[in-house]
CSV table of C-alpha atoms and ligand atoms in Angstrom, one decimal:
chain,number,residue,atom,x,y,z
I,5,UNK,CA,30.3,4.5,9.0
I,6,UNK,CA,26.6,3.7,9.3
I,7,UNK,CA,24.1,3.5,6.1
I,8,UNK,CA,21.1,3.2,7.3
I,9,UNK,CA,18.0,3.4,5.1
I,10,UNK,CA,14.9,4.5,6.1
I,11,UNK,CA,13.0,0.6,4.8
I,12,UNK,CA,15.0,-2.3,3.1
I,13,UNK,CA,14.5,-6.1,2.0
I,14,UNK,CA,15.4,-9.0,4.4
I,15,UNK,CA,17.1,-11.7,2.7
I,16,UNK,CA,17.4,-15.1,4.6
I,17,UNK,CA,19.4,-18.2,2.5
I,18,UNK,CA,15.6,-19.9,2.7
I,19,UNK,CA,14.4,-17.0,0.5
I,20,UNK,CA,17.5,-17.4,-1.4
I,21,UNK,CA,17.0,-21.7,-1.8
I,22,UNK,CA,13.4,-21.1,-2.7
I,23,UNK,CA,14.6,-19.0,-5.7
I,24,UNK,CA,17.3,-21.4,-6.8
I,25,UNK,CA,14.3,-24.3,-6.5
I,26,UNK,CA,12.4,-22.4,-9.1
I,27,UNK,CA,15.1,-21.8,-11.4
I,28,UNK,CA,15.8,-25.6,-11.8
I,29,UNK,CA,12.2,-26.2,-12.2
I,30,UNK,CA,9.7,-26.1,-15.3
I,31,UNK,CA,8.3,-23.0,-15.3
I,32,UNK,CA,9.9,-19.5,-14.8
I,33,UNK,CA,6.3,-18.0,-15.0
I,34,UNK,CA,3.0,-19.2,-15.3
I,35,UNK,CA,4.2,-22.0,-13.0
I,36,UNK,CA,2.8,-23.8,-9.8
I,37,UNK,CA,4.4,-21.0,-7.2
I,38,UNK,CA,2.2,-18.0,-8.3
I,39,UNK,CA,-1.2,-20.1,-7.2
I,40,UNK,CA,0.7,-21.1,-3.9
I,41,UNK,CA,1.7,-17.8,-3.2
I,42,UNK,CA,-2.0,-16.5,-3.7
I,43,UNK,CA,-3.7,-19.0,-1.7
I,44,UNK,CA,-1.3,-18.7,1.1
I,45,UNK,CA,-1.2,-15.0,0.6
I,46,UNK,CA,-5.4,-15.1,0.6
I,47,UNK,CA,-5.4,-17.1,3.7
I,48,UNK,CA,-2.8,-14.6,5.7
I,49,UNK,CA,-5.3,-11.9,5.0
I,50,UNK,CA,-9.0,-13.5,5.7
I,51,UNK,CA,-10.2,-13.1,2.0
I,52,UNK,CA,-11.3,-15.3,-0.7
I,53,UNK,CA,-9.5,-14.7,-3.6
I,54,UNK,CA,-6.0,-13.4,-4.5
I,55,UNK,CA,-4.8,-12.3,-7.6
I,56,UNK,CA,-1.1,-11.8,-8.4
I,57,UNK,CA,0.4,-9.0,-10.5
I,58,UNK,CA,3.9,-7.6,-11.2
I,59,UNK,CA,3.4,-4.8,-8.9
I,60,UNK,CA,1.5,-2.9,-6.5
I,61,UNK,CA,0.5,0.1,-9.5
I,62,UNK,CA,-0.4,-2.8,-12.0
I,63,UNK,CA,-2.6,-4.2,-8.9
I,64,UNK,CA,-4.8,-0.6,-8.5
I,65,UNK,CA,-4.8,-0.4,-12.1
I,66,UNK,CA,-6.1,-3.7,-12.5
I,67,UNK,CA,-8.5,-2.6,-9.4
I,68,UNK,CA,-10.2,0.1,-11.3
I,69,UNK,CA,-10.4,-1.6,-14.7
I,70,UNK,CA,-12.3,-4.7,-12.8
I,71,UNK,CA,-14.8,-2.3,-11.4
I,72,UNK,CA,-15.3,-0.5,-14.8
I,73,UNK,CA,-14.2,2.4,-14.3
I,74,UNK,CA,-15.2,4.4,-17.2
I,75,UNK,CA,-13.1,7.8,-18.9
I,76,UNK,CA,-14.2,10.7,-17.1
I,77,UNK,CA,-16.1,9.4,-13.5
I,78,UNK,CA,-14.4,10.7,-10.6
I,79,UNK,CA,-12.9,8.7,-7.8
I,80,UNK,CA,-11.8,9.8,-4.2
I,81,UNK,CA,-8.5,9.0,-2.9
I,82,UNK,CA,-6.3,11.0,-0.6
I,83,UNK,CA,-3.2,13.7,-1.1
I,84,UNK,CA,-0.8,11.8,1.2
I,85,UNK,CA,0.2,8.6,-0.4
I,86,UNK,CA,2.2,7.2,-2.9
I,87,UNK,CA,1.5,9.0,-6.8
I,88,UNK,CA,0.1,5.2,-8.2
I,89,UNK,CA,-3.1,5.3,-5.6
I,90,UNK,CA,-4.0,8.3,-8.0
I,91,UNK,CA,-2.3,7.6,-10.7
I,92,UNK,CA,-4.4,4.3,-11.6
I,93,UNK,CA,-7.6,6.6,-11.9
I,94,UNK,CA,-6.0,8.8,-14.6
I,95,UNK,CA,-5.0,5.4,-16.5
I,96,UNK,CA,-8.3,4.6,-17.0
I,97,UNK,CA,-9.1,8.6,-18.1
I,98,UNK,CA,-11.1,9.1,-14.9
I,99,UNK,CA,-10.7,12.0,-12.5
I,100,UNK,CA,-8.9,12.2,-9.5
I,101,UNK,CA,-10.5,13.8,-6.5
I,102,UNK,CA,-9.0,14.7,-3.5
I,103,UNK,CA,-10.0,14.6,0.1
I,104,UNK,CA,-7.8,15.9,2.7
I,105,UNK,CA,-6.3,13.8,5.8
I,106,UNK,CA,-7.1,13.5,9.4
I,107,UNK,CA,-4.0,15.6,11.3
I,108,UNK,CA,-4.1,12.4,13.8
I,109,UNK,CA,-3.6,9.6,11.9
I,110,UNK,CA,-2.6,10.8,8.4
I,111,UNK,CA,-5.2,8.8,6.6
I,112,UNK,CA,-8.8,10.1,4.9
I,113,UNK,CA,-10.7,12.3,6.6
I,114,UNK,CA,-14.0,10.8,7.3
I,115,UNK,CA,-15.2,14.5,7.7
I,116,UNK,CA,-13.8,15.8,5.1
I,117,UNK,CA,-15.0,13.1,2.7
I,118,UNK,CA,-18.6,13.1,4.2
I,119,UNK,CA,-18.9,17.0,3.2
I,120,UNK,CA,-17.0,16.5,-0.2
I,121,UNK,CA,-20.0,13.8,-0.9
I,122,UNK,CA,-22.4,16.2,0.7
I,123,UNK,CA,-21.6,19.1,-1.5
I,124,UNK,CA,-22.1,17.2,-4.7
I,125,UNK,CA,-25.2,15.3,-6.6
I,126,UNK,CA,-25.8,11.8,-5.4
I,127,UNK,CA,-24.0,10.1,-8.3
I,128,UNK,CA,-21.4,12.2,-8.9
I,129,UNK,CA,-18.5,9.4,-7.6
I,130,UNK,CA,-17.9,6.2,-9.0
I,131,UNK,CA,-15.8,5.0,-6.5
I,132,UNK,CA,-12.8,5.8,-3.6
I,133,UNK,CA,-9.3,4.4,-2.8
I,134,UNK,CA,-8.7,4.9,1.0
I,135,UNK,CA,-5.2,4.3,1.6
I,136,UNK,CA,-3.6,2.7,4.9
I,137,UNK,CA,-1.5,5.3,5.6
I,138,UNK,CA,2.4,3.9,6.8
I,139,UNK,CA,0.5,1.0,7.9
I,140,UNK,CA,-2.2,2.2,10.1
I,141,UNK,CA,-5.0,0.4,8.3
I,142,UNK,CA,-8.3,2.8,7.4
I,143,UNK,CA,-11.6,2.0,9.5
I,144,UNK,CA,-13.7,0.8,6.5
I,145,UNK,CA,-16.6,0.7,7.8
I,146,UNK,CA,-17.9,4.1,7.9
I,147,UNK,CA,-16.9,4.6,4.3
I,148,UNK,CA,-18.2,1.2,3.5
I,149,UNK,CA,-21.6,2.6,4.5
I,150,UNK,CA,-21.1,5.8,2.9
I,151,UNK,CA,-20.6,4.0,-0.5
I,152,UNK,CA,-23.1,1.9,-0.1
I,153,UNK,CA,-25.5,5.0,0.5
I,154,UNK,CA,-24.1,6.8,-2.3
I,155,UNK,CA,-23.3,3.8,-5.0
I,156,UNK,CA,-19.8,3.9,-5.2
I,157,UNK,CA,-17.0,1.0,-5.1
I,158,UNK,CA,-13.9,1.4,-2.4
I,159,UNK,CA,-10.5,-0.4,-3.4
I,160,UNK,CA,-8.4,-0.4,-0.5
I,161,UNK,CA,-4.6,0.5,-1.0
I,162,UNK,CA,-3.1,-1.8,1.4
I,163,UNK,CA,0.2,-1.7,0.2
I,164,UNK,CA,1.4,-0.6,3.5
I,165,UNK,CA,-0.3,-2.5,5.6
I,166,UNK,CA,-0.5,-6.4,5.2
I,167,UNK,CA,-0.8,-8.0,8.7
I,168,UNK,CA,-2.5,-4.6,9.7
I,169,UNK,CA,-6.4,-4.4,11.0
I,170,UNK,CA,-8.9,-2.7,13.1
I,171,UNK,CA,-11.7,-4.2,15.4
I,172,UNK,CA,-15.2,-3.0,13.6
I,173,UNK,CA,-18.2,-2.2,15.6
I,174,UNK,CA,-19.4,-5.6,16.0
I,175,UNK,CA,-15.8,-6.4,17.9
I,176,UNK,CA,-15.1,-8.7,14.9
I,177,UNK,CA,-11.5,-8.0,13.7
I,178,UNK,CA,-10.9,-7.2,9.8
I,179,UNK,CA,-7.8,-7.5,8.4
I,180,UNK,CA,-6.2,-5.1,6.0
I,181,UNK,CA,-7.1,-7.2,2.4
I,182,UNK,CA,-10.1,-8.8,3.9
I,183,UNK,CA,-12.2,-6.9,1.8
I,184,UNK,CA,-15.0,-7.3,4.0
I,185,UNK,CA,-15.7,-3.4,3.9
I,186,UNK,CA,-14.3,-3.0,0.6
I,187,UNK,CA,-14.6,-4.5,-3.1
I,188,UNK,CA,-11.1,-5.2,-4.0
I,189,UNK,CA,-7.8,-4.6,-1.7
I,190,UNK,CA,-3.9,-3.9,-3.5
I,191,UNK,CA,-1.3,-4.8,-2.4
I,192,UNK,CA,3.2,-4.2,-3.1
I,193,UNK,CA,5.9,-6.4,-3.2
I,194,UNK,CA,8.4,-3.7,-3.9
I,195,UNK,CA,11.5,-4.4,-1.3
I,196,UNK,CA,10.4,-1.4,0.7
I,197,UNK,CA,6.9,-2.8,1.7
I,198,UNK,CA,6.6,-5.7,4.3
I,199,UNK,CA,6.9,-8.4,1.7
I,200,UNK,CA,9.4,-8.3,-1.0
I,201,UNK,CA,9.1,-10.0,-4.4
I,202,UNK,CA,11.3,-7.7,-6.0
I,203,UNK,CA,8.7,-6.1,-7.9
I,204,UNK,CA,4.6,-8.0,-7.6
I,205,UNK,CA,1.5,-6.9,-6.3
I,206,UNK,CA,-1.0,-8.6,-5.5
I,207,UNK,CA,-5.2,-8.0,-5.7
I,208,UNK,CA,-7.7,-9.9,-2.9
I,209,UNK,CA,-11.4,-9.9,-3.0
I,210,UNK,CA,-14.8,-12.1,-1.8
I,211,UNK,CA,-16.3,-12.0,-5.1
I,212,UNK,CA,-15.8,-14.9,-7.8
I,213,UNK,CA,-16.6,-12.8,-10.4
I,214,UNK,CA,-14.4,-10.3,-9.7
I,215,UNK,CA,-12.2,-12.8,-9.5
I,216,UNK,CA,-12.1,-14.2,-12.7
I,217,UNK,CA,-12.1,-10.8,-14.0
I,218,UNK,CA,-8.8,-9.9,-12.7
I,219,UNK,CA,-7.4,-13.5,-13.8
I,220,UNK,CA,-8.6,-12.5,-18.0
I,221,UNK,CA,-7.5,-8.8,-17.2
I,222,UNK,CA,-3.9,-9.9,-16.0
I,223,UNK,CA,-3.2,-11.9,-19.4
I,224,UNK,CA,-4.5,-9.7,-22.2
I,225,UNK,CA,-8.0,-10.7,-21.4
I,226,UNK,CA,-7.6,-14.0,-22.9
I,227,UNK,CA,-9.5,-17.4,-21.8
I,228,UNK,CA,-8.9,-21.1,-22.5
I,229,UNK,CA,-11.1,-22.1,-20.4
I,230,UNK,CA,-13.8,-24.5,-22.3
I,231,UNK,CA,-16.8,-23.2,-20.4
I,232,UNK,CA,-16.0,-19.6,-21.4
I,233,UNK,CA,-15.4,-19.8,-24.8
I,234,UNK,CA,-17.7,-18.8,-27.6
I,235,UNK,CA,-16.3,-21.3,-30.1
I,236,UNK,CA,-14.2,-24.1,-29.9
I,237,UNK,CA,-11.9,-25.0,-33.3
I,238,UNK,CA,-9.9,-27.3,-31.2
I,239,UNK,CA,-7.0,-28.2,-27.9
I,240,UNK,CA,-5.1,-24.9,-29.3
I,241,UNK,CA,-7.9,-22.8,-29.2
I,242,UNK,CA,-7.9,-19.3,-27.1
I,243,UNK,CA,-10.1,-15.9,-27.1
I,244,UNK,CA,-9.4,-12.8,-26.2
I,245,UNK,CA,-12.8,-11.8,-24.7
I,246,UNK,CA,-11.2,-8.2,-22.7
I,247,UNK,CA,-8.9,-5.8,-23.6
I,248,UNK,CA,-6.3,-7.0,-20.6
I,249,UNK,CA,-2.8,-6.5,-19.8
I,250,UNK,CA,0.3,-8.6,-19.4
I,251,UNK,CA,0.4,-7.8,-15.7
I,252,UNK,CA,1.7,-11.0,-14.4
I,253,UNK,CA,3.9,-11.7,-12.1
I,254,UNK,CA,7.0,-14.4,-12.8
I,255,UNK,CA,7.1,-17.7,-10.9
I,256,UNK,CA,10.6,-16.2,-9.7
I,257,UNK,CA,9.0,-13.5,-8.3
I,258,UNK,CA,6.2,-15.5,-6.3
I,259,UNK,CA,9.0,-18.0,-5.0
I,260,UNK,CA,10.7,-15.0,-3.3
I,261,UNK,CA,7.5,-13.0,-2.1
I,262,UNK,CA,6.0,-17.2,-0.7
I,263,UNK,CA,9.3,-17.5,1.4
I,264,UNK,CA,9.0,-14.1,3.2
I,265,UNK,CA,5.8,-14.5,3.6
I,266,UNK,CA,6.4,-17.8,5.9
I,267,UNK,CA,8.0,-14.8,8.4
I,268,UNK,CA,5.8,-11.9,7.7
I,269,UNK,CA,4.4,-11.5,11.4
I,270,UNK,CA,7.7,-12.3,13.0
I,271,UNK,CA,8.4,-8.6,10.5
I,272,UNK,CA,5.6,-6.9,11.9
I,273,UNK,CA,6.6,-8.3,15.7
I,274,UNK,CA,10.0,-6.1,15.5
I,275,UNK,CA,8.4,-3.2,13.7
I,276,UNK,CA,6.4,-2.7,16.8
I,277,UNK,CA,9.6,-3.4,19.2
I,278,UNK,CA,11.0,-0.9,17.0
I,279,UNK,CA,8.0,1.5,16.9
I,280,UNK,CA,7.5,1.6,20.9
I,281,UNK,CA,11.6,2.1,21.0
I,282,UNK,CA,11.3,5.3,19.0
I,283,UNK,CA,8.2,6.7,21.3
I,284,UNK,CA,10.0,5.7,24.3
I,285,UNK,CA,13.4,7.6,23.4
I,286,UNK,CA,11.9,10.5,22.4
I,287,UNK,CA,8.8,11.1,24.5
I,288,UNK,CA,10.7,14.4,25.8
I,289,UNK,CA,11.5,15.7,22.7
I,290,UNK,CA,9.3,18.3,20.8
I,291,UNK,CA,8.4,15.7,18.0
I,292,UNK,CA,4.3,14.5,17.2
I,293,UNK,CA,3.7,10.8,16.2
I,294,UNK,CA,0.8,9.0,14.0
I,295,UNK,CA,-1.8,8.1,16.7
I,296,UNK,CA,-3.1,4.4,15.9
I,297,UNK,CA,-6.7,4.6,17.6
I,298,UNK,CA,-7.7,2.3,19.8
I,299,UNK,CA,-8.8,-1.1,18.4
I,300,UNK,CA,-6.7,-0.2,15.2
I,301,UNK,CA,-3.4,-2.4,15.0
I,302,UNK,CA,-0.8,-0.9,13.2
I,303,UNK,CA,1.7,-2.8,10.4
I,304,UNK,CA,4.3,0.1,11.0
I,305,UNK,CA,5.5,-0.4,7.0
I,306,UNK,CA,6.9,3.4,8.3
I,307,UNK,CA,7.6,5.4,11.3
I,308,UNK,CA,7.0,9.2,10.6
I,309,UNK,CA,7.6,12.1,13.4
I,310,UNK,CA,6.5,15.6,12.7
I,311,UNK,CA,8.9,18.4,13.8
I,312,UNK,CA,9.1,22.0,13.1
I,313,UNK,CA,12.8,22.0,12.2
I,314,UNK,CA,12.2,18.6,9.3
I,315,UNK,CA,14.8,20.0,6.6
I,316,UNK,CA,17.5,20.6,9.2
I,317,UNK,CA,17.1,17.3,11.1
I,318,UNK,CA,17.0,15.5,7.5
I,319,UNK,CA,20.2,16.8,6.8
I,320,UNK,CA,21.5,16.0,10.3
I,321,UNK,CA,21.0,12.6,10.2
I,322,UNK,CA,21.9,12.6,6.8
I,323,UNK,CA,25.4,13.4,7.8
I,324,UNK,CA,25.4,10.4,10.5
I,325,UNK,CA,24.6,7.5,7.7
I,326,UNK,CA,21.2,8.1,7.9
I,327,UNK,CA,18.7,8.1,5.4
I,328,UNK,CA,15.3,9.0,6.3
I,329,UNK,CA,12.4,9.8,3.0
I,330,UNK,CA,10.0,12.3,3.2
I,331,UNK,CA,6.3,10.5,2.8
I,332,UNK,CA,5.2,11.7,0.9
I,333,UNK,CA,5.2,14.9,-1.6
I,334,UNK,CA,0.9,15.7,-1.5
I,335,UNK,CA,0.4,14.2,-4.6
I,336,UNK,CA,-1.7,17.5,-5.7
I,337,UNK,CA,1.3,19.5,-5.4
I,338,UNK,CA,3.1,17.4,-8.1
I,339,UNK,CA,3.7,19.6,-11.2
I,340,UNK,CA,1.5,16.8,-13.5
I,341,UNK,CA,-1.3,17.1,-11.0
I,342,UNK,CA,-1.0,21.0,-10.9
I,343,UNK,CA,-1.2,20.9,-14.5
I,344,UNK,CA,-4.8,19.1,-13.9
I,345,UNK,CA,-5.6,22.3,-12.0
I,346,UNK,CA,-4.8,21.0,-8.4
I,347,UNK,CA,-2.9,23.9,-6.7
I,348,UNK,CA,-0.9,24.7,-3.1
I,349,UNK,CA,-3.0,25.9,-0.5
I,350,UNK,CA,-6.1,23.0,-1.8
I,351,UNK,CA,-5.4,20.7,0.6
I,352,UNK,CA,-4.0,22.8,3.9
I,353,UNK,CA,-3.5,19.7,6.8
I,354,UNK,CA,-2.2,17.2,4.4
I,355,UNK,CA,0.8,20.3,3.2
I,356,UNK,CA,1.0,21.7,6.7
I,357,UNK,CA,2.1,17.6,7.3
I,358,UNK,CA,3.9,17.8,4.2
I,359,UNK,CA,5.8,20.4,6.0
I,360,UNK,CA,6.4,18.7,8.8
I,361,UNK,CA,7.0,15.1,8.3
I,362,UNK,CA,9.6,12.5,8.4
I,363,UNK,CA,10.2,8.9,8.1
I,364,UNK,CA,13.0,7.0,10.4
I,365,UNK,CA,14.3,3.6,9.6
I,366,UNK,CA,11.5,1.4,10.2
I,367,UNK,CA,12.1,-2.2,8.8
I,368,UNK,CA,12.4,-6.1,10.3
I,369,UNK,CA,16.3,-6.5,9.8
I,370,UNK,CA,17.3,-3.0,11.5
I,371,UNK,CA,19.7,-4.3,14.2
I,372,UNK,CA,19.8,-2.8,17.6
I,373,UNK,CA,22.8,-1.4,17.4
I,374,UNK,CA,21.8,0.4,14.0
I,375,UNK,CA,18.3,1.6,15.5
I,376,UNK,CA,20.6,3.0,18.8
I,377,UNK,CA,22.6,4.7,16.6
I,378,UNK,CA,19.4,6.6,14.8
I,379,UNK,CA,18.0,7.3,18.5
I,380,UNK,CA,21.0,9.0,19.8
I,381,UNK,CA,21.5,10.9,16.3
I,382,UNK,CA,17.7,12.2,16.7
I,383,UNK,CA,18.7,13.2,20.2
I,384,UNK,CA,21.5,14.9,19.9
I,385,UNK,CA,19.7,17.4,17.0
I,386,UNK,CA,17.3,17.9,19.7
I,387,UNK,CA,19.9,19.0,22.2
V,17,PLP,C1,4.3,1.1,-3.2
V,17,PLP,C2,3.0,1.7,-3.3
V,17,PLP,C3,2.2,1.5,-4.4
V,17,PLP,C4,2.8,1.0,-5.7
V,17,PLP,O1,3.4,-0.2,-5.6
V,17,PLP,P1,4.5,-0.7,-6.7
V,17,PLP,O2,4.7,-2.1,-6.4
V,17,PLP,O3,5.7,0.1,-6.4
V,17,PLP,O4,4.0,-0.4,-8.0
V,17,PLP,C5,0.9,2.0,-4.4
V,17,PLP,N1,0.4,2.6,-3.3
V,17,PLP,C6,1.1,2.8,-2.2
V,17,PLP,C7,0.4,3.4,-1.1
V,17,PLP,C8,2.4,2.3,-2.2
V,17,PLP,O5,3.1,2.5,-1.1
């Protein structure tokens, strides 16, 4: 009998030998393997800077709280994504503001956000979260513009789409996390996403000052650093300059998250191989895809098809040892964020998706004969 779930971790016995090497060595945290993962990790995506967390939520939380996000400004993010892209807004006692999706490619509506900022006073947004949508990275440089026009800060949630990017209108190409058209990009390590740490996130900017603010921010805000301190009493002497967090991440962690990242675009390689399968088997069938525009390369962290009969086919391939998730719930239509005022019917293309959608197994280690299995299954509900 099949299990097959709809994303899942790749475990090679590298990954497994780069774990034990850390648990013989000096540090379990705070060690040598957290700065290697960041540079490498900094590198792999064209930025500056990388800051690691514990995971992807701590990473947008960390986001906001660089940028000063202050109790009651409202940010812009969208209904179809994971509950942290929002939730990191109401952390900070900020509100959440919606903007509804493009029916093509799931992500923002450009529109849609352009008359939201239309309809409102110049300043009334401190900043937006554009999220890459099941790996189809957002085009950030219309909404770059945008904020720059209207003086708000964009964090991009990239958490599923490292290794994904789009061609801007110069023809230069901008990874997902290079932050060039953004302030700060986010990152998760959870074993779903491309990457697994087991749980870790990770934060990548330009800006040295931003920089060094998510470094104090990640432990409690403190400094030891000589040229930042106020006072010196002495070689034990630390401040706590912030009101930070303890949102690191463990050496352990890192170790893991280093050694897959070694075979990250070999990952991305079989997602597509695995993406084009899928559009190939079905392309008679009465099922609608995400469209990647041109120029826009996809990091497939999931497949979704749209059909008219979703709850039934769920429940047919649940029967055959498949597991397919629904991605995702509107996030507006979560009793919390009704209870914030948000009702059904605000939204109407990201619930008529909502409706609609469904995520196949979509994830480097799926085997042929497991991804044949899932085609044939999809036919014969079809049939
Ligand atoms: C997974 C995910 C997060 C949160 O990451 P965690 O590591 O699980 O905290 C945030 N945003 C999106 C879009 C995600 O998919």
């Amino acid at each position: 009998m099949y299990k097959i779930p709809y994303g899942k971790q790749e475990i090679t016995n590298e990954d497994i030998s780069e774990v034990i090497k850390t648990l013989q060595s000096d540090f379990l945290t705070q060690g040598p393997k957290i700065l290697e993962f960041e540079t490498r990790f900094a590198e792999y995506v064209d930025a500056k800077y990388a800051v690691a967390v514990c995971n992807g939520t701590a990473a947008l939380h960390m986001a906001v709280l660089a940028l000063g996000l202050q109790p009651r400004q409202k940010i812009i993010t969208t209904p179809i994504t994971f509950v942290a892209s929002a939730n990191c807004v109401l952390y900070a006692g900020a509100e959440v503001v919606f903007a509804d999706i493009d029916a093509n490619d799931y992500n923002i509506d450009v529109v849609k956000l352009e008359a939201l900022l239309k309809s409102h006073p110049k300043n009334t947004f401190a900043g937006i979260i554009p999220v890459a949508f099941a790996g189809c990275p957002v085009k950030l440089e219309k909404i770059s513009a945008l904020a720059k026009a209207h003086g708000f800060w964009v964090v991009e949630d990239a958490c599923h789409a490292p290794g994904g990017y789009f061609n801007d209108s110069k023809g230069k190409k901008i990874k997902c996390g290079s932050t060039v058209y953004s302030d700060l990009s986010c990152f998760s390590f959870h074993p779903v996403k491309h990457i697994a740490a087991g749980e870790g996130g990770m934060i990548t900017t330009n800006s040295k000052e931003l920089y060094e603010k998510l470094k104090s921010l990640r432990t409690h805000g403190i400094t030891k650093d000589a040229a930042l301190l106020k006072e010196n009493h002495g070689g034990w002497y630390y401040e706590m300059q912030d009101l930070g967090y303890n949102y690191r991440i463990s050496d352990i962690n890192a170790a893991l998250a280093l050694s897959q990242l070694n075979r990250a675009d070999q990952g991305i390689a079989r997602r597509h191989e695995i993406a084009d399968k899928y559009r190939k088997a079905f392309s008679d069938l009465p099922v609608k895809y995400q469209q990647t525009e041109e120029g826009v390369f996809n990091a497939y962290h999931l497949f979704v098809i749209e059909t008219d009969r979703r709850k039934e086919l769920y429940d047919h391939l649940f029967s055959k040892g498949i597991f397919p998730q629904i991605h995702y719930i509107p996030v507006h239509m979560q009793p919390y964020y009704k209870s914030l005022g948000f009702k059904k019917g605000d939204f109407p293309v990201a619930e008529v998706y909502y409706e609609k959608c469904i995520s196949l197994p979509m994830y480097a280690s799926l085997k042929d004969e497991e991804l044949e299995h899932v085609i044939q299954s999809v036919r014969l509900f079809f049939k």
